[in-house]
mmCIF file of C-alpha atoms in Angstrom:
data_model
loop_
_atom_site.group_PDB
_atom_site.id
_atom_site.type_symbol
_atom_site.label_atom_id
_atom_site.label_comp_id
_atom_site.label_asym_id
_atom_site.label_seq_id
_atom_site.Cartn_x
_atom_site.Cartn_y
_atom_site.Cartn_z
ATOM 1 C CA UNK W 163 -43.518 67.138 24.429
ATOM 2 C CA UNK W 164 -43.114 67.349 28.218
ATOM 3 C CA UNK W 165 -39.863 67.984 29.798
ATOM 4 C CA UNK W 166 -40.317 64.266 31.379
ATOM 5 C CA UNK W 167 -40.392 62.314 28.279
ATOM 6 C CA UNK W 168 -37.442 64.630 27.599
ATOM 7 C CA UNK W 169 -35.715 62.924 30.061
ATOM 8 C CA UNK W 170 -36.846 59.742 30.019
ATOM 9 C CA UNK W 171 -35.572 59.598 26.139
ATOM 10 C CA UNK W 172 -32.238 61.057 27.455
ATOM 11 C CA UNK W 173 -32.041 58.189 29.608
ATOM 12 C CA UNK W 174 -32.975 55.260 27.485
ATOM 13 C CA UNK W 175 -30.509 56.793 24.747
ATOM 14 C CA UNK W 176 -27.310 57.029 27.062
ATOM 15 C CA UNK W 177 -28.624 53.560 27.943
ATOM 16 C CA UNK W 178 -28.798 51.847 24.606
ATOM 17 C CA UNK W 179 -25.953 53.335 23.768
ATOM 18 C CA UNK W 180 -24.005 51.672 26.548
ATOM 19 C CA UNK W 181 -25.308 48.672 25.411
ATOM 20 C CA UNK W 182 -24.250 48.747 21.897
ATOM 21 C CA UNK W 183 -20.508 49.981 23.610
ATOM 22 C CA UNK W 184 -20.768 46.722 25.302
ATOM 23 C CA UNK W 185 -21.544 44.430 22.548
ATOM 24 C CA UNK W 186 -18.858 46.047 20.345
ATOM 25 C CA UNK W 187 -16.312 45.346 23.044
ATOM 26 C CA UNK W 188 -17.215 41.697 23.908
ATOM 27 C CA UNK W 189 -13.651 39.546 23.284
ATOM 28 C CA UNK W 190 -11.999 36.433 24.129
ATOM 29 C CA UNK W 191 -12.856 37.254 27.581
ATOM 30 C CA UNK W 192 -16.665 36.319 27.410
ATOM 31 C CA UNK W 193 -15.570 32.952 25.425
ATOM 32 C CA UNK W 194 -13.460 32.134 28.521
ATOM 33 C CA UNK W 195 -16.594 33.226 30.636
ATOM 34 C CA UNK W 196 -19.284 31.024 29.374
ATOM 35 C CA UNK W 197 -16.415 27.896 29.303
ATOM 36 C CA UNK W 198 -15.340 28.591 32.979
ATOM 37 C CA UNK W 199 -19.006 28.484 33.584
ATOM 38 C CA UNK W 200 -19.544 25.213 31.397
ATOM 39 C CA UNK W 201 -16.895 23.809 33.050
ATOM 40 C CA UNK W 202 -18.638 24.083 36.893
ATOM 41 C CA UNK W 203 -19.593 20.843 38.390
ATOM 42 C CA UNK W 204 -21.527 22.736 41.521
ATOM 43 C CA UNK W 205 -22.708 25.979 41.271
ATOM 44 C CA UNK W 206 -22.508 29.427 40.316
ATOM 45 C CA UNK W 207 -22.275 31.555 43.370
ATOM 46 C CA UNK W 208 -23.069 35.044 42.398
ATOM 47 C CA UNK W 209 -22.581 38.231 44.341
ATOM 48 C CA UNK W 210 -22.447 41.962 44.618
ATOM 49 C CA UNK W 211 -23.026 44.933 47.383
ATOM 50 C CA UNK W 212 -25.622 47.066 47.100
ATOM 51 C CA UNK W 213 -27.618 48.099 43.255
ATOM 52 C CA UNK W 214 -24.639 45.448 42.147
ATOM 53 C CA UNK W 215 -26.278 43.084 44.442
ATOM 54 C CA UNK W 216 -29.866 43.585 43.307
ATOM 55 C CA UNK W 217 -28.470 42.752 39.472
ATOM 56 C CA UNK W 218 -26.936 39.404 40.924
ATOM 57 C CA UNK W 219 -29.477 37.992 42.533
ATOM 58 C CA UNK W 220 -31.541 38.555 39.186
ATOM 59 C CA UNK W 221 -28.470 36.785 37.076
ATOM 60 C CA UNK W 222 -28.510 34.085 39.485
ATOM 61 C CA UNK W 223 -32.632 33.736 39.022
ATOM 62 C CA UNK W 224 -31.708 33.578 35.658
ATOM 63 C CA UNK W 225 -29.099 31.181 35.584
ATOM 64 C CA UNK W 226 -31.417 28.824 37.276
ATOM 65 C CA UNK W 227 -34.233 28.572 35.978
ATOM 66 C CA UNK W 228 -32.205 28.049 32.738
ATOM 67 C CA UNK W 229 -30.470 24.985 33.663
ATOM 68 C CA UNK W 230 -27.186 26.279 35.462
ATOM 69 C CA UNK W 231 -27.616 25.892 38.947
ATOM 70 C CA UNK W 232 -26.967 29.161 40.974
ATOM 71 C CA UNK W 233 -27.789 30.960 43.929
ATOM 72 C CA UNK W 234 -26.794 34.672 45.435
ATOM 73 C CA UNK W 235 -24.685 34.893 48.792
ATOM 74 C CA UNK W 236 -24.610 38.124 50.002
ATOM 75 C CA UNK W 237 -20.979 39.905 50.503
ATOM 76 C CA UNK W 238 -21.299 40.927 54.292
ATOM 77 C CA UNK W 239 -23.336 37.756 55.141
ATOM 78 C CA UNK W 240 -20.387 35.759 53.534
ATOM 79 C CA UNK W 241 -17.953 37.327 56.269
ATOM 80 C CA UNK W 242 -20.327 36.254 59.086
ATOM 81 C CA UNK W 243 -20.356 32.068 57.744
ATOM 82 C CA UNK W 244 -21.975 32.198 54.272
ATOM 83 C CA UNK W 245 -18.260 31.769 53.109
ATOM 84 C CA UNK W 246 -19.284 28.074 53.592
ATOM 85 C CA UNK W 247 -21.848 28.120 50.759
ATOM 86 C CA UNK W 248 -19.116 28.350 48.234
ATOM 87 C CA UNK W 249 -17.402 24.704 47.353
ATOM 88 C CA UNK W 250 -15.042 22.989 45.337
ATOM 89 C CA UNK W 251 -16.568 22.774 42.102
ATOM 90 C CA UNK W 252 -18.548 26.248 42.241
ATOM 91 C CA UNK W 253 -17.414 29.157 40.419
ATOM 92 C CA UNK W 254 -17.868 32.526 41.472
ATOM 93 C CA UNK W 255 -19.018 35.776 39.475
ATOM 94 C CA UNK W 256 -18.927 38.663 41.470
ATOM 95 C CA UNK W 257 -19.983 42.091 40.336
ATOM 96 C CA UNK W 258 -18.573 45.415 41.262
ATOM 97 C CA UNK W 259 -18.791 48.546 38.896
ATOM 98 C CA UNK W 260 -15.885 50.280 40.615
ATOM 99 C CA UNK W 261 -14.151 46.800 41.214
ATOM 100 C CA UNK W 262 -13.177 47.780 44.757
ATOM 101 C CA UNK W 263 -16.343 46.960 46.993
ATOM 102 C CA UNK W 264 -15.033 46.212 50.575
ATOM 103 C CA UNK W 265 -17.184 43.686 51.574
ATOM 104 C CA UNK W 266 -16.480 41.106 48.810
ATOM 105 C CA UNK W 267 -12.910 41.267 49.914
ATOM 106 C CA UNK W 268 -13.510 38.199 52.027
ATOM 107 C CA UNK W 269 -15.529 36.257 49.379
ATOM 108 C CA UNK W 270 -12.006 36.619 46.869
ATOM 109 C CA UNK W 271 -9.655 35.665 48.981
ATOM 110 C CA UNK W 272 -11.784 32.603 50.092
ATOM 111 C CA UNK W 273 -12.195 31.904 45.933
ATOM 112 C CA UNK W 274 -8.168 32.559 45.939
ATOM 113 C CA UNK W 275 -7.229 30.121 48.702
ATOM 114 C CA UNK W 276 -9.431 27.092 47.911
ATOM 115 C CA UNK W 277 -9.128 27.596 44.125
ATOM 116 C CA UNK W 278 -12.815 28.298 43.412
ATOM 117 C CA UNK W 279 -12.599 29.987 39.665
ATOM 118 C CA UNK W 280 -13.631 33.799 39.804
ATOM 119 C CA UNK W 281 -15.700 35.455 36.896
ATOM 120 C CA UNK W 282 -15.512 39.606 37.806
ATOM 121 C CA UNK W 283 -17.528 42.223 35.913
ATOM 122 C CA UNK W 284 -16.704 45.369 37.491
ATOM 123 C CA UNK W 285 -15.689 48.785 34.473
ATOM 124 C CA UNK W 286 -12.198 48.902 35.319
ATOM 125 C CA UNK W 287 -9.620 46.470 34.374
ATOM 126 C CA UNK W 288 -6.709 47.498 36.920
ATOM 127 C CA UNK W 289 -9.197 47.159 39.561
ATOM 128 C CA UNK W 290 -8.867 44.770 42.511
ATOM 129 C CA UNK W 291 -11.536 42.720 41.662
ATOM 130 C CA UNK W 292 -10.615 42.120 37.751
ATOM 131 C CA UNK W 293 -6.631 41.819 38.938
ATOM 132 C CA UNK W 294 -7.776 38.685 41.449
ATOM 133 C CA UNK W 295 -10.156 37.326 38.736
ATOM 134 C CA UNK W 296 -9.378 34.316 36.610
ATOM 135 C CA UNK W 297 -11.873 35.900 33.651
ATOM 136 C CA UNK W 298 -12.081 39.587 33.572
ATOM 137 C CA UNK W 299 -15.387 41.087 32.078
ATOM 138 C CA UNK W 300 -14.522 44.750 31.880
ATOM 139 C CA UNK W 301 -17.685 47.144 31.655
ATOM 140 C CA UNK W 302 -17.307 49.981 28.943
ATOM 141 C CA UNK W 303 -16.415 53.599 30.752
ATOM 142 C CA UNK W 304 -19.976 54.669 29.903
ATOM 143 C CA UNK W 305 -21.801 57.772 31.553
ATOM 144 C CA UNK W 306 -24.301 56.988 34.183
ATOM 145 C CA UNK W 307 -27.830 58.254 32.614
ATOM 146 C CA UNK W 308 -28.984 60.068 35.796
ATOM 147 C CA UNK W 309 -26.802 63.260 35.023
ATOM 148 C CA UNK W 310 -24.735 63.258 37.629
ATOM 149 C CA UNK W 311 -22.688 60.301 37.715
ATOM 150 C CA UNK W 312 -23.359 58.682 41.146
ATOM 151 C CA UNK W 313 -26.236 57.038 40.550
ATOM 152 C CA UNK W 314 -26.056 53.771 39.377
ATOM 153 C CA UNK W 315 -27.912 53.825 35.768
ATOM 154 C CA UNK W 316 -26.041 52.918 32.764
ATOM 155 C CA UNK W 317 -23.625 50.412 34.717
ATOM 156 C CA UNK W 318 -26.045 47.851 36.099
ATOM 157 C CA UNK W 319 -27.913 47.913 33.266
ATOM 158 C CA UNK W 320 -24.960 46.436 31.218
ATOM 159 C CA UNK W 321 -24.363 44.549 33.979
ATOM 160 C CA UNK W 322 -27.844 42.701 33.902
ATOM 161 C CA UNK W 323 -27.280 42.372 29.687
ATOM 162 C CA UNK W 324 -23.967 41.023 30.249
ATOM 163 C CA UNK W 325 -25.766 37.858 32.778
ATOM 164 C CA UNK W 326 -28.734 38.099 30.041
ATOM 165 C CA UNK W 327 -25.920 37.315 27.560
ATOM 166 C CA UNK W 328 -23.982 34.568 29.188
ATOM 167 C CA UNK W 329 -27.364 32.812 30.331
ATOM 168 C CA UNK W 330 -28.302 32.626 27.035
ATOM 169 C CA UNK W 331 -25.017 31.339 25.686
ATOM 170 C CA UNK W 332 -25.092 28.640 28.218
ATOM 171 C CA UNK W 333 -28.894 27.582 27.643
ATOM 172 C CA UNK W 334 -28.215 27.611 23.471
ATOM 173 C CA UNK W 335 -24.508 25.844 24.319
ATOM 174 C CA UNK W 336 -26.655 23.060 26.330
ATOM 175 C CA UNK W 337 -29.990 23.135 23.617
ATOM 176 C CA UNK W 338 -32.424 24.053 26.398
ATOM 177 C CA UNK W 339 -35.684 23.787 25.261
ATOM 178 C CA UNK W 340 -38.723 25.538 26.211
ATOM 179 C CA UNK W 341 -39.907 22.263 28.037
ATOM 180 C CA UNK W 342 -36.822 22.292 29.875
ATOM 181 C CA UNK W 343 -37.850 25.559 31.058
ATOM 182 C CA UNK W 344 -41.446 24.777 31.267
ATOM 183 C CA UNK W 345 -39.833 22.303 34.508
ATOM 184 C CA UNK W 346 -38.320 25.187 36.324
ATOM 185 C CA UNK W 347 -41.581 27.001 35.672
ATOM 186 C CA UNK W 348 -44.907 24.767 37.357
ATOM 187 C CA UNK W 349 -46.983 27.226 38.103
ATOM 188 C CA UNK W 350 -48.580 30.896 36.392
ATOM 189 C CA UNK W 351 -49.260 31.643 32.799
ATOM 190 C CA UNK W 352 -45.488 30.601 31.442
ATOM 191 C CA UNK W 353 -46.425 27.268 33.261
ATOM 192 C CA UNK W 354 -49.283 27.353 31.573
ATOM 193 C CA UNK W 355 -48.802 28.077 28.303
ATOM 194 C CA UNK W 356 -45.202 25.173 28.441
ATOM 195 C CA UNK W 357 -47.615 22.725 30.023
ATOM 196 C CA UNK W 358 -47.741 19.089 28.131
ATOM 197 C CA UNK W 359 -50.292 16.984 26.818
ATOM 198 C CA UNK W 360 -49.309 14.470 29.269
ATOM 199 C CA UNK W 361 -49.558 16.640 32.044
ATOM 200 C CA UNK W 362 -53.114 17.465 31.470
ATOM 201 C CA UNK W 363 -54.959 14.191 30.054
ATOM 202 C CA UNK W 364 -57.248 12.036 31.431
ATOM 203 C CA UNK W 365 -55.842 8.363 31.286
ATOM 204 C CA UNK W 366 -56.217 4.710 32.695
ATOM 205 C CA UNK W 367 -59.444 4.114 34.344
ATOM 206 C CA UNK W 368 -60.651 7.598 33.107
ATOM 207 C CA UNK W 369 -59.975 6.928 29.063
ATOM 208 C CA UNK W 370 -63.109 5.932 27.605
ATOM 209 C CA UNK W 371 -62.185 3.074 25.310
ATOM 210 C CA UNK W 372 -64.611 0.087 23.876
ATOM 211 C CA UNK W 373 -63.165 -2.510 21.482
ATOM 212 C CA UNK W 374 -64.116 -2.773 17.869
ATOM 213 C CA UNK W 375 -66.919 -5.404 18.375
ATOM 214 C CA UNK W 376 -68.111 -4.220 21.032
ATOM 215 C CA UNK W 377 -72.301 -3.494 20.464
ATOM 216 C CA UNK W 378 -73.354 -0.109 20.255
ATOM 217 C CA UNK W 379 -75.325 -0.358 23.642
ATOM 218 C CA UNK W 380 -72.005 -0.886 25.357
ATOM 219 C CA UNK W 381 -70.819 2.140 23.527
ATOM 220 C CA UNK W 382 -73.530 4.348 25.058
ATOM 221 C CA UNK W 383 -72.959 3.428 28.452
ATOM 222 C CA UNK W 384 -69.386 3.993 27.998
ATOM 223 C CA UNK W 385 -69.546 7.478 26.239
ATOM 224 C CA UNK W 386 -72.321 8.362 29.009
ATOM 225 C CA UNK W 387 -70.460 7.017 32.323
ATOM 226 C CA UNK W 388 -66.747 8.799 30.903
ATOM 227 C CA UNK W 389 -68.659 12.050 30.259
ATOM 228 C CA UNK W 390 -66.151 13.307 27.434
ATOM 229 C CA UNK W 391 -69.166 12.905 25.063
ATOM 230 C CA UNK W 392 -66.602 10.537 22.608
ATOM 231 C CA UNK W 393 -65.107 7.097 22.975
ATOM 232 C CA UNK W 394 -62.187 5.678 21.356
ATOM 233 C CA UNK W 395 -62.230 2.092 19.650
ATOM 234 C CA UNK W 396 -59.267 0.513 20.500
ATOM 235 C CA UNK W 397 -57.726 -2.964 19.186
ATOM 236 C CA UNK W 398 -56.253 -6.000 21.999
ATOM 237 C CA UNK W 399 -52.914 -4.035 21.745
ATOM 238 C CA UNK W 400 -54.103 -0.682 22.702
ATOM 239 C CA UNK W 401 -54.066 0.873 19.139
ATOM 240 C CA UNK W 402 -56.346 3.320 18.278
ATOM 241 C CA UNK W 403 -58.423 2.401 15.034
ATOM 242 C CA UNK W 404 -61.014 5.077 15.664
ATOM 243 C CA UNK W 405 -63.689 7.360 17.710
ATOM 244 C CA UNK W 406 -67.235 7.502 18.252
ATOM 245 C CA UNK W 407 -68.624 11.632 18.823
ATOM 246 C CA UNK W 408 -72.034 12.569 19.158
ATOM 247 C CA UNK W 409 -71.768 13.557 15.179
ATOM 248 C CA UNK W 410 -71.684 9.790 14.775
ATOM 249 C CA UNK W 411 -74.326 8.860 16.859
ATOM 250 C CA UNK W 412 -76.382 10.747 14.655
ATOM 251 C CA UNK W 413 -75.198 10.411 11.215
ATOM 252 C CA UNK W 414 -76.128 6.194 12.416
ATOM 253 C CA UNK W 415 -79.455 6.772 14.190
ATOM 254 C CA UNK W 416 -81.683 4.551 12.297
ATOM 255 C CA UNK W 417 -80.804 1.406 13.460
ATOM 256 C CA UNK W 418 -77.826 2.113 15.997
ATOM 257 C CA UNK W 419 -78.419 -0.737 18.607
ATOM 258 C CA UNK W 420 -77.837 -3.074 15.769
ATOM 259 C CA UNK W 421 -74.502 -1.833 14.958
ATOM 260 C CA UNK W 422 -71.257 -2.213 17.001
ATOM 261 C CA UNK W 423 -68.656 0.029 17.270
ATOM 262 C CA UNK W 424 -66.362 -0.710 13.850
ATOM 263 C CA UNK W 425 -69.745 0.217 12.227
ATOM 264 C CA UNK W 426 -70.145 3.525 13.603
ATOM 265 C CA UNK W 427 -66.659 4.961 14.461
ATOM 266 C CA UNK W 428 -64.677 7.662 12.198
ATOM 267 C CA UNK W 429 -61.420 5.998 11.085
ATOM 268 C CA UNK W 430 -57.682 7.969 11.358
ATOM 269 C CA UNK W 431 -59.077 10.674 13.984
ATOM 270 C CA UNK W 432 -56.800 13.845 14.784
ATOM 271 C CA UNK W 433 -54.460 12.821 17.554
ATOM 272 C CA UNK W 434 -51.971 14.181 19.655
ATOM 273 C CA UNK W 435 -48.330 12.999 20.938
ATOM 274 C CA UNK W 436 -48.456 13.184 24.779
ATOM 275 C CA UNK W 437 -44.871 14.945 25.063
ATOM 276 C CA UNK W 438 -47.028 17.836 22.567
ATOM 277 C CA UNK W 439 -47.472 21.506 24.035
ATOM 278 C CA UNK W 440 -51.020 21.749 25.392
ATOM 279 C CA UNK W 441 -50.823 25.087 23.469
ATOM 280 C CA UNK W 442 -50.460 23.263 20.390
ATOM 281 C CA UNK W 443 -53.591 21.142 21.260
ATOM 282 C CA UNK W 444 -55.382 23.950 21.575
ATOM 283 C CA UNK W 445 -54.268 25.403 18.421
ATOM 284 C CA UNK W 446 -56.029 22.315 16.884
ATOM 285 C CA UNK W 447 -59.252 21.808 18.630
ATOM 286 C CA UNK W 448 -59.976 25.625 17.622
ATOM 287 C CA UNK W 449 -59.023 25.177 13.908
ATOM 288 C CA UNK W 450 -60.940 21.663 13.440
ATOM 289 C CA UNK W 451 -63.934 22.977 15.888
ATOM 290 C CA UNK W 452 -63.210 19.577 18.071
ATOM 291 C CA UNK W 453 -63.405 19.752 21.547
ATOM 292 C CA UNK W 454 -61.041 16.917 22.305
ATOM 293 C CA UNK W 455 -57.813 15.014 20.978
ATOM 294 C CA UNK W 456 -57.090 11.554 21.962
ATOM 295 C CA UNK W 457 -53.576 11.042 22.756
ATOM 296 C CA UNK W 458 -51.755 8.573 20.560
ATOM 297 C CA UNK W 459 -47.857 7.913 21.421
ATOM 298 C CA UNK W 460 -46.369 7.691 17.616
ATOM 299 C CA UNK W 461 -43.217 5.658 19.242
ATOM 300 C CA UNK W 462 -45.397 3.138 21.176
ATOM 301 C CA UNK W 463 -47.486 1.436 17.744
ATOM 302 C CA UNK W 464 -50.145 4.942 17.789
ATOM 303 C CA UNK W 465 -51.415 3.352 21.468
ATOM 304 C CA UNK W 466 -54.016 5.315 23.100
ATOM 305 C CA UNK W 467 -52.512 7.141 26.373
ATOM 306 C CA UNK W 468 -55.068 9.161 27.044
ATOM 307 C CA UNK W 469 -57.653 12.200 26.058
ATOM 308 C CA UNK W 470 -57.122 15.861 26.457
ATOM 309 C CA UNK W 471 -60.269 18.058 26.589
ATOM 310 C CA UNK W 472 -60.318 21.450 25.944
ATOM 311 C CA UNK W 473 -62.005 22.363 29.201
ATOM 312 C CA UNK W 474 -58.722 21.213 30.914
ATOM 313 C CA UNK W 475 -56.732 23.432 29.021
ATOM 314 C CA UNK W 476 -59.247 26.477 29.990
ATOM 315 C CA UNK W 477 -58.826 25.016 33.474
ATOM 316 C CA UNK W 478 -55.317 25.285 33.517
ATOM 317 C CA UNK W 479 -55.094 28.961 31.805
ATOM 318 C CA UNK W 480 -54.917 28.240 28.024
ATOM 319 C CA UNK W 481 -57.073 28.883 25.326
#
């Protein structure tokens, strides 16, 4: 084993270990925390100096893409008019390992004199920071992992599982869902994969739809002008009573003109609920070896809303 992987084990141990410190010393403190945080009606302003600062700006990322508005202000910025970015109804978690960073000085006493609550995380408790805070989160008194103690290792990894922690608490507190998330998250592969039905179906004009009387050489133009190779037979209201597919077309060859669309069409087809995952849709097609689902609203009398196709799922990065 190479002396690297020595290290890097060394590291990831004194790390873990930290970790497991902090969980077993999580009190009353975090409770107060998480309500404090409940309780905002703005935002959560978030801020540190430095490696402190890096680790708040990824809380606040956190914090808002998971339904709890927030935003970083940086300490020395804050002196020079950023002060202004922090309101009535904000709350303000500032992080500090040593508790005594200079240049959020300014940013507490502004919290102090307009009553802003303050949530500090800094690893000791007679600090100035945790003294001026309303909610102290103290930081065990772990060992940095890089050997030497001065650079910062150990600490603002805690300090990013502590914000991991109280962003989850929040998100579980408020039942965020993934298509909560999914709303904070357009674009990429997480977009993709928390996309909708709804977002990705053809509907209105572009549903191909022919009623239940309608003669089969109506159905053919419809199924050929649409180009989703299926139609759906739909009743005066809307409601889906069935579909045509090619599989149809063929199992009713001899004598197809003569037929209308009631005669031909497969009865109870596989549907989807538009407010469904697109993953899920996928999941389907692939396991009944369809390539498309029309999209029935259960709530709304099984109305067709619309058809997904599994080419816009590949289009928009699933499957």
């Amino acid at each position: 084993m190479s002396n690297f992987q020595n290290i890097a084990r060394r590291v990831i141990n004194i790390e873990s270990q930290a970790l497991q410190q902090l969980a077993d010393g999580l009190d009353d403190s975090f409770d107060r925390a998480v309500a404090t945080l409940l309780n905002a009606t703005g935002r959560v302003i978030i801020s540190g100096m430095g490696k402190s600062g890096h680790i708040a700006r990824k809380i606040a990322a956190t914090l808002a893409s998971t339904g709890t508005p927030a935003h970083f202000v940086h300490p020395a910025e804050a002196s020079h008019g950023d002060l202004g970015m922090m309101a009535k109804g904000d709350v303000a978690l500032m992080l500090s390992n040593s508790g005594e960073t200079p240049e959020l000085a300014d940013m507490v006493a502004h919290t102090r004199r307009f009553g802003i609550p303050l949530i500090g995380v800094a690893s000791r408790a007679s600090s100035t920071l945790l003294k001026q805070a309303d909610v102290a989160l103290v930081l065990p008194q772990a060992p940095e992992a890089c050997g030497s103690g001065i650079v910062p290792t150990t600490s603002t990894t805690m300090t990013l599982a502590l914000g991991d922690a109280l962003a989850v608490a929040l998100m579980e507190h408020r039942e965020f869902t993934p298509e909560n998330f999914r709303d904070f998250h357009p674009g990429g592969k997480l977009g993709a994969r928390l996309s909708k039905v709804s977002d990705l179906m053809h509907s209105d004009t572009a549903l191909p739809t022919v009623s239940p009387n309608a003669p089969m050489s109506d159905t053919l133009i419809e199924i050929s002008q649409k180009g989703f190779g299926v139609v759906g037979v739909t009743a005066d209201d809307g409601q889906l009573l069935g579909i045509i597919t090619d599989g149809d077309l063929r199992r009713h060859m001899d004598g197809l003109l003569s037929l209308n669309a009631t005669d031909v069409m497969t009865k109870d087809p596989t549907t989807i609920a538009p407010g469904a995952l697109a993953e899920e849709a996928v999941a389907i097609m692939n396991q009944r070896h369809i390539t498309c689902l029309f999209v029935v609203n259960p709530d709304n009398g099984q109305k067709a809303e619309g058809l997904l196709h599994i080419h816009d799922c590949l289009r928009a990065g699933l499957g």
